[in-house]
mmCIF file of C-alpha atoms in Angstrom:
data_model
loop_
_atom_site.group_PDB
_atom_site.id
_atom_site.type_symbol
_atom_site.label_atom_id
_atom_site.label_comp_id
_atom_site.label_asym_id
_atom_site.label_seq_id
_atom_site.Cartn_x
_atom_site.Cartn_y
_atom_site.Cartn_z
ATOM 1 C CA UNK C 14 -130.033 17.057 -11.684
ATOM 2 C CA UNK C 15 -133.394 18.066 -10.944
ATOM 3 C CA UNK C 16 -132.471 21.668 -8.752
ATOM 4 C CA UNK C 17 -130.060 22.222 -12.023
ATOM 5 C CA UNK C 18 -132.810 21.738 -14.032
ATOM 6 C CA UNK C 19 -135.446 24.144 -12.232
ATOM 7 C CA UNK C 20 -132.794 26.609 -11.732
ATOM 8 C CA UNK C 21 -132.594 26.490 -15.645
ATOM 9 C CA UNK C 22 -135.904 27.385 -16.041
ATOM 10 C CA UNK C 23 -135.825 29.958 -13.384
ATOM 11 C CA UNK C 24 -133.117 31.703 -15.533
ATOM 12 C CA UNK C 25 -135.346 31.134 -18.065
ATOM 13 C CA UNK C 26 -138.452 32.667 -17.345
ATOM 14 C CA UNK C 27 -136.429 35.814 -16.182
ATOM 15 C CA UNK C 28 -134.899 36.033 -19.441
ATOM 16 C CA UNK C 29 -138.138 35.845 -21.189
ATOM 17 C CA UNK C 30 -139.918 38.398 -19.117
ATOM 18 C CA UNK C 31 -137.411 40.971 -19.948
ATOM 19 C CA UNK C 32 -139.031 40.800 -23.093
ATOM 20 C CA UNK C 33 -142.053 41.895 -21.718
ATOM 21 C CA UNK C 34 -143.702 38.334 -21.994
ATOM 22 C CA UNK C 35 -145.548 37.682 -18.643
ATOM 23 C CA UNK C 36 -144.444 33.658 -17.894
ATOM 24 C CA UNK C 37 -147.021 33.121 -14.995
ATOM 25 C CA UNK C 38 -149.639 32.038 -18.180
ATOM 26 C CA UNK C 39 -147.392 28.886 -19.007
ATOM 27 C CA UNK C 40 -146.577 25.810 -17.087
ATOM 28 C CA UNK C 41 -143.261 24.273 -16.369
ATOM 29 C CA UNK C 42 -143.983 21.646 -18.680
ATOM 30 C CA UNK C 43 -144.722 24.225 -21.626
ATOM 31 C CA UNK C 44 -141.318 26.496 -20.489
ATOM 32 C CA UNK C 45 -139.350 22.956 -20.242
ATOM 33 C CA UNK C 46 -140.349 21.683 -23.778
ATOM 34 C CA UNK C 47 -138.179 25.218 -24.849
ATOM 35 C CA UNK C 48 -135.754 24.747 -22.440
ATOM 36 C CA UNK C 49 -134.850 21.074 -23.847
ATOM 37 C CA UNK C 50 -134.965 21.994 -27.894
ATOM 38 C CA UNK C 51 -132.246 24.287 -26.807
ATOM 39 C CA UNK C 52 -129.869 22.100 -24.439
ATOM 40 C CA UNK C 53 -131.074 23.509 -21.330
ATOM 41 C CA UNK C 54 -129.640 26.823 -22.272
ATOM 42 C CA UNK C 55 -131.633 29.153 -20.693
ATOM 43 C CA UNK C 56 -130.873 32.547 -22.956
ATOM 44 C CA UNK C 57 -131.374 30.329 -25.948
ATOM 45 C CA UNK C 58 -134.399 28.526 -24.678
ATOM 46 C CA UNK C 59 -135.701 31.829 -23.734
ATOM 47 C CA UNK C 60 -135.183 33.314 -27.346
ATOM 48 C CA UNK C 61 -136.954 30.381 -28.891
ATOM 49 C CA UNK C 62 -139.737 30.925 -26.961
ATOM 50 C CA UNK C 63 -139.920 34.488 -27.303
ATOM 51 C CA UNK C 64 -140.073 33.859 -31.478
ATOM 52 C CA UNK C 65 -142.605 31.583 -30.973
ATOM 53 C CA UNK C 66 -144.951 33.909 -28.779
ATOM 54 C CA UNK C 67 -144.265 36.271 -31.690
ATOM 55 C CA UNK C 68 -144.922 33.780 -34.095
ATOM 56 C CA UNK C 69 -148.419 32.450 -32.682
ATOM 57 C CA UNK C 70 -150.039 36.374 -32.037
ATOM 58 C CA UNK C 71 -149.224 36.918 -35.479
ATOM 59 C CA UNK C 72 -150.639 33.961 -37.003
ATOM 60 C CA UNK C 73 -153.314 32.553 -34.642
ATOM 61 C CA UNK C 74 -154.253 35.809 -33.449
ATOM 62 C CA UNK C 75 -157.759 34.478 -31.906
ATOM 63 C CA UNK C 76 -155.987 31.828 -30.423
ATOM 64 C CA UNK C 77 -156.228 28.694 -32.914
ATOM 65 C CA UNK C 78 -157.576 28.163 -36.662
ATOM 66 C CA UNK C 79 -161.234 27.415 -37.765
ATOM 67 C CA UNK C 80 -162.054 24.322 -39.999
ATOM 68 C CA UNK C 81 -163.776 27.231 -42.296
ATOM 69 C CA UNK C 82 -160.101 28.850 -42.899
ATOM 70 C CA UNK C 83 -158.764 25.283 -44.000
ATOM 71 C CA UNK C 84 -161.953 23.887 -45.725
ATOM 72 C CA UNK C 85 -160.086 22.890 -49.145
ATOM 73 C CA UNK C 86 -157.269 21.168 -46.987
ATOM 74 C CA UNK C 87 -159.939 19.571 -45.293
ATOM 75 C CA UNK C 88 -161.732 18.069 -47.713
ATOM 76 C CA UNK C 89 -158.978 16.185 -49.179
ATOM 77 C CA UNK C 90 -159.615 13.872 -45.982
ATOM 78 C CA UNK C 91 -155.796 13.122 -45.640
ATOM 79 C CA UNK C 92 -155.086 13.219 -42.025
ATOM 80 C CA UNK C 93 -156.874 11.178 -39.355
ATOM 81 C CA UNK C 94 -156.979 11.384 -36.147
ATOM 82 C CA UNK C 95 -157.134 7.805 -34.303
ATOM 83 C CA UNK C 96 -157.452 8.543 -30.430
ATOM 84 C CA UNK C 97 -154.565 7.351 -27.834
ATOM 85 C CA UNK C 98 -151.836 5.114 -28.263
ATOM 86 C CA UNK C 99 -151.557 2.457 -25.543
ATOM 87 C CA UNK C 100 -149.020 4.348 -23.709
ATOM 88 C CA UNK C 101 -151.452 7.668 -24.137
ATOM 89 C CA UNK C 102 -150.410 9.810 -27.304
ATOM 90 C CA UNK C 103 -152.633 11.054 -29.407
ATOM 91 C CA UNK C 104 -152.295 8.954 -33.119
ATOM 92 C CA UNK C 105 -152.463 11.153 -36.111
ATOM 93 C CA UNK C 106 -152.234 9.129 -39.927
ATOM 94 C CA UNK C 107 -151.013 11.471 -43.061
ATOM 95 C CA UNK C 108 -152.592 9.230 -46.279
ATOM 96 C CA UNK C 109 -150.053 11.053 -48.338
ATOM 97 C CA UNK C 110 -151.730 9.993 -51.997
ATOM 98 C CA UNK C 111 -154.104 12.221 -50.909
ATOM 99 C CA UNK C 112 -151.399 15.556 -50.793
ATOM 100 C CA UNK C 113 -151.039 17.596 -53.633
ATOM 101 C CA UNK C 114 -148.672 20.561 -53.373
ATOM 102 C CA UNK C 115 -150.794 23.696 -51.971
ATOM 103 C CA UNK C 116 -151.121 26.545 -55.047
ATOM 104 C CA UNK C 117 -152.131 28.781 -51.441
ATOM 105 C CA UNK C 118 -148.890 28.384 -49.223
ATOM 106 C CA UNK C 119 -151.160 30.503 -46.521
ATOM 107 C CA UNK C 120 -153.689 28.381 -46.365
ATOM 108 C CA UNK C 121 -151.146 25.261 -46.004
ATOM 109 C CA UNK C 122 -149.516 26.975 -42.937
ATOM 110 C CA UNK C 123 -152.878 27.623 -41.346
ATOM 111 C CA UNK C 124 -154.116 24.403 -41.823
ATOM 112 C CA UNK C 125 -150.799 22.687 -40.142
ATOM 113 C CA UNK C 126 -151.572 24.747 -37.338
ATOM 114 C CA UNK C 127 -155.051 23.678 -37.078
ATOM 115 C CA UNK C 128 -153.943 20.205 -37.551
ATOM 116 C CA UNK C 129 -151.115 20.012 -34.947
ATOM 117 C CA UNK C 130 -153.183 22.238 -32.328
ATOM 118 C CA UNK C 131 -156.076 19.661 -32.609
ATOM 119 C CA UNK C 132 -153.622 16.824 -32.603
ATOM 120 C CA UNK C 133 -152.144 18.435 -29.259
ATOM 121 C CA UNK C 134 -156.081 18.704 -27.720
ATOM 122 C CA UNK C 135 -156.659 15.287 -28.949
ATOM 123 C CA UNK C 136 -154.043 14.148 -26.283
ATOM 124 C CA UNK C 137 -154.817 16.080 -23.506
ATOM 125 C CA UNK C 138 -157.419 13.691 -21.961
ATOM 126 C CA UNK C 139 -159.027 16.502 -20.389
ATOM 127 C CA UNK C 140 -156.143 19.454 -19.383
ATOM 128 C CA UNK C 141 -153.785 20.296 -21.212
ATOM 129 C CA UNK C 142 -150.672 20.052 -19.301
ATOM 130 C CA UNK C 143 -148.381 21.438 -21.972
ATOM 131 C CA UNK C 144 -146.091 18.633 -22.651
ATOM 132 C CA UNK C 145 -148.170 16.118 -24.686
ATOM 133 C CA UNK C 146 -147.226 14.095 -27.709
ATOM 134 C CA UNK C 147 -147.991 12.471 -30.234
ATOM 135 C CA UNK C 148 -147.635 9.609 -32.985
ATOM 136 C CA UNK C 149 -147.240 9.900 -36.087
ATOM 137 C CA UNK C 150 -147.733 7.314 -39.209
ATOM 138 C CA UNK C 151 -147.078 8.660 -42.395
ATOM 139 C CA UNK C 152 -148.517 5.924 -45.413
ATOM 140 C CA UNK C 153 -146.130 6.199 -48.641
ATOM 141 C CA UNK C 154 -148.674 3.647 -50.070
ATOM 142 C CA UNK C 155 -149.662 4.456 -54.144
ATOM 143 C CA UNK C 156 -147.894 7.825 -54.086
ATOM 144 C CA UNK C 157 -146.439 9.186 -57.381
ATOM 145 C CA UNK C 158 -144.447 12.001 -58.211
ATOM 146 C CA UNK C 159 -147.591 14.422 -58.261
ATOM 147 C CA UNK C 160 -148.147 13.503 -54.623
ATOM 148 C CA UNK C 161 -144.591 14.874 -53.746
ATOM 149 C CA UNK C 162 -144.243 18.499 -51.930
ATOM 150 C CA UNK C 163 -140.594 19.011 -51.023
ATOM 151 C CA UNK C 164 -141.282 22.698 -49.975
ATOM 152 C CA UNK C 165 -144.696 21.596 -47.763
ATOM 153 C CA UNK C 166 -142.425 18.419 -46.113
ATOM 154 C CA UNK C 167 -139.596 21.311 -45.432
ATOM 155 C CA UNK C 168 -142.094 23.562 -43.817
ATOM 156 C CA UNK C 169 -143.878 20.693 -42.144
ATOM 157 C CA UNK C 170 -140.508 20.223 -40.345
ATOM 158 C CA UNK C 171 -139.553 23.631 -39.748
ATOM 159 C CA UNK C 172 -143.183 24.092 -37.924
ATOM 160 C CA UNK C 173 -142.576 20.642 -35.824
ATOM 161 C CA UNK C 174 -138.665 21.960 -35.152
ATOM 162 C CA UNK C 175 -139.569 25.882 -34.176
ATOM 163 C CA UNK C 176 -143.040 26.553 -33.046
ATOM 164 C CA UNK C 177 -143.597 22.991 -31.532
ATOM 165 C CA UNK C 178 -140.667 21.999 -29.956
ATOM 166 C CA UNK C 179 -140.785 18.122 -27.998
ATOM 167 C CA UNK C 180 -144.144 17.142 -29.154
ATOM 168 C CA UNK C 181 -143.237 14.818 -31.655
ATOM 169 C CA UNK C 182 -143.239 11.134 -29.428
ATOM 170 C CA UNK C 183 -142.427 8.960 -32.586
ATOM 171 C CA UNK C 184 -142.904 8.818 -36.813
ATOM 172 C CA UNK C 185 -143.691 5.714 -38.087
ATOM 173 C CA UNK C 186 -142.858 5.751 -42.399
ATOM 174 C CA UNK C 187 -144.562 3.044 -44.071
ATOM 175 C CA UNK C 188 -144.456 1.960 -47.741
ATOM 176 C CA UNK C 189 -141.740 4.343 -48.944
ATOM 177 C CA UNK C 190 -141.177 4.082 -52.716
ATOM 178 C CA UNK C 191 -137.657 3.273 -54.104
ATOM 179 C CA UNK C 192 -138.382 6.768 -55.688
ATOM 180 C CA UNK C 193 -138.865 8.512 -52.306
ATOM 181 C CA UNK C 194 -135.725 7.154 -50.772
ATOM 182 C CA UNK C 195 -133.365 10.435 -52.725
ATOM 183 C CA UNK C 196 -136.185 12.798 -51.432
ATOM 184 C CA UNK C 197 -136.081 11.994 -47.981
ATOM 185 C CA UNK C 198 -131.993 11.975 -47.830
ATOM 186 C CA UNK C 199 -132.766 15.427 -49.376
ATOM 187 C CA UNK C 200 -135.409 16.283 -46.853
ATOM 188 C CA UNK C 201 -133.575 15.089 -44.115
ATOM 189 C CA UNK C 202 -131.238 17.845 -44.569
ATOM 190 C CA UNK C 203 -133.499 20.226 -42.577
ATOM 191 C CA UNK C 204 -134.400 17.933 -39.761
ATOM 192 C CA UNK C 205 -132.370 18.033 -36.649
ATOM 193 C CA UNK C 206 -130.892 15.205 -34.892
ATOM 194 C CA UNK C 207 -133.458 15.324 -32.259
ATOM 195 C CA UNK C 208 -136.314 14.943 -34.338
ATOM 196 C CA UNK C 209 -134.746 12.355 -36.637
ATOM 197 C CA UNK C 210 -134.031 9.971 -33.717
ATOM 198 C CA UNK C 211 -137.500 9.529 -33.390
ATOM 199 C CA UNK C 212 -138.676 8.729 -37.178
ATOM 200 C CA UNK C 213 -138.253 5.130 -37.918
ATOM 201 C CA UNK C 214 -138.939 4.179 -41.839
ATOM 202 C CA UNK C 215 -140.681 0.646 -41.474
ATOM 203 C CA UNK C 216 -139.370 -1.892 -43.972
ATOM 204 C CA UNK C 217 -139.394 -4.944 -42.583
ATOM 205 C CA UNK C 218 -142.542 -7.541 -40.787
ATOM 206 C CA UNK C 219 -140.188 -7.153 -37.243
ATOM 207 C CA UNK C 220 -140.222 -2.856 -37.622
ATOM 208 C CA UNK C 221 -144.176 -3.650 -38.753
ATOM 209 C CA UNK C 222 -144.883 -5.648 -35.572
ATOM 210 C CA UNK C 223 -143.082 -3.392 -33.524
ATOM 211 C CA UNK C 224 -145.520 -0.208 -34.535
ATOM 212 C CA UNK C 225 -148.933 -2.506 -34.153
ATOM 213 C CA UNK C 226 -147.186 -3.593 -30.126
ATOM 214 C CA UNK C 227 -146.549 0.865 -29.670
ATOM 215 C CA UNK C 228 -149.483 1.896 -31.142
ATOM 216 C CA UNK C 229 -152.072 -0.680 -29.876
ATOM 217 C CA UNK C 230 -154.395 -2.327 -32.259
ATOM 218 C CA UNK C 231 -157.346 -0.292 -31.005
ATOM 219 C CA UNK C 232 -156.485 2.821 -32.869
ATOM 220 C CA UNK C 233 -154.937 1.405 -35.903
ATOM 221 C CA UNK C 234 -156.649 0.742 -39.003
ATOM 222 C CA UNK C 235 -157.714 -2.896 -40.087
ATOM 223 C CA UNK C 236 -154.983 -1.808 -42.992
ATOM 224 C CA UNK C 237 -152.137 -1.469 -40.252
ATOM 225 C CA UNK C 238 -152.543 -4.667 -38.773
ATOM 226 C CA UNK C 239 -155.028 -3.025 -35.897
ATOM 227 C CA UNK C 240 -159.104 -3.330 -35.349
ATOM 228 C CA UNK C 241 -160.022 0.427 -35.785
ATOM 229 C CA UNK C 242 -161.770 2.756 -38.793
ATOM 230 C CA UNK C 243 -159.836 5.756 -39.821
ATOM 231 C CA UNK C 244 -161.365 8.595 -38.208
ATOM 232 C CA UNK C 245 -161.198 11.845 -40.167
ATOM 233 C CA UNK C 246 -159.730 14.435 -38.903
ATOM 234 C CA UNK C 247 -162.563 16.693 -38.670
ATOM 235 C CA UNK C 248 -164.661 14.033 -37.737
ATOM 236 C CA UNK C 249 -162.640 13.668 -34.480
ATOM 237 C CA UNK C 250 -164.396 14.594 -31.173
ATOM 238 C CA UNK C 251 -162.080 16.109 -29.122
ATOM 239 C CA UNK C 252 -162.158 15.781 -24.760
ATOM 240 C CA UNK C 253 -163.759 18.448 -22.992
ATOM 241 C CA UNK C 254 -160.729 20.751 -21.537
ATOM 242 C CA UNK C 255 -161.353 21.404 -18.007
ATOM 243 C CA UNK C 256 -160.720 25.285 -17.279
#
């Protein structure tokens, strides 16, 4: 299994330098996350990773997104960013009474970059190794219909599905309105099977219990059963990345 597997991302890497993309910058572990998304295929694995290199000199051209180009996202202090999970992935918390539907699309896509990117650094205790992921718990709690952005949770997903392939560890739901529950069959639409397996929609004490034990109360907020503050996320202090 495993020679099958590095001869799959020799084939890989071959394919993708054809295109004039030199692979000696990225790891195994960042060629293997494309490799996966596209059942070990290596030509499609290759392609996907090619439209993402296009993708990310396009729009991260100096390499990630300031706070400065995502200051009114920002200030709506609606994601937080907790530290590690007890089995090491970075924790991020979308407060989703907090969303409002962007009136600058732009702006929106920039600041999920900057959000997942930091998310991703968050994680790396130290070096990025390319294959890190993360947890996320998305709180339904006090949302109305004003609150609801079908077109920003689409592109959300399409972001997670295409430009950051395996990163997404688990997605906790909590709260979800009886209102939500015909939006997210909707939603659901455009999320593949592979990142569906891994959101669970908490509605019971058990499912409840079961997040606190994954998570670890240390990162949670007192208002998630756990012993933590919620940490901002520009207030997060990210690990110094060795070179």
């Amino acid at each position: 299994m495993e020679d099958s597997r590095a001869n799959a991302l020799i084939q890989m890497r071959k394919a993708v330098e054809k295109s004039g993309i030199n692979t000696q910058e990225y790891c195994d572990a960042t060629m293997m996350r494309f490799l996966i998304a596209r059942s070990m295929e290596p030509s499609k694995g290759a392609k996907m990773f090619v439209q993402w290199r296009k993708w990310r000199d396009a729009v991260v051209p100096k390499g990630f997104i300031s706070e400065s180009e995502v200051k009114e996202e920002l200030e709506a202090k609606k994601i937080f960013l907790q530290g590690l999970s007890k089995t090491g992935l970075a924790v991020m918390i979308v407060m989703a009474k907090r969303h409002f539907s962007s009136k600058d699309q732009l702006q929106f896509k920039k600041f999920l970059v900057h959000l997942l990117d930091k998310v991703i650094a968050s994680g790396s205790k130290g070096k990025e190794i390319g294959n890190e992921k993360w947890i996320a718990i998305v709180d339904l709690h006090q949302i109305s219909y004003k609150n609801v952005d079908i077109r920003g949770l689409i592109t959300g997903f399409q972001f997670l599905q295409n430009y950051y392939p395996e990163r997404l560890g688990k997605c906790f739901i909590l709260n979800m309105p009886w209102f939500f529950v015909s939006i997210w069959r909707m939603v659901s639409r455009f999320v593949d099977p592979a990142t569906l397996k891994n959101i669970l929609i908490v509605s019971n004490e058990e499912e409840r219990r079961s997040m606190i034990e994954e998570v670890g109360e240390e990162v949670l907020p007192e208002e998630y059963g756990g012993k933590a503050k919620f940490i901002a996320l520009q207030d997060a202090v990210l690990p110094h990345l060795d070179a």
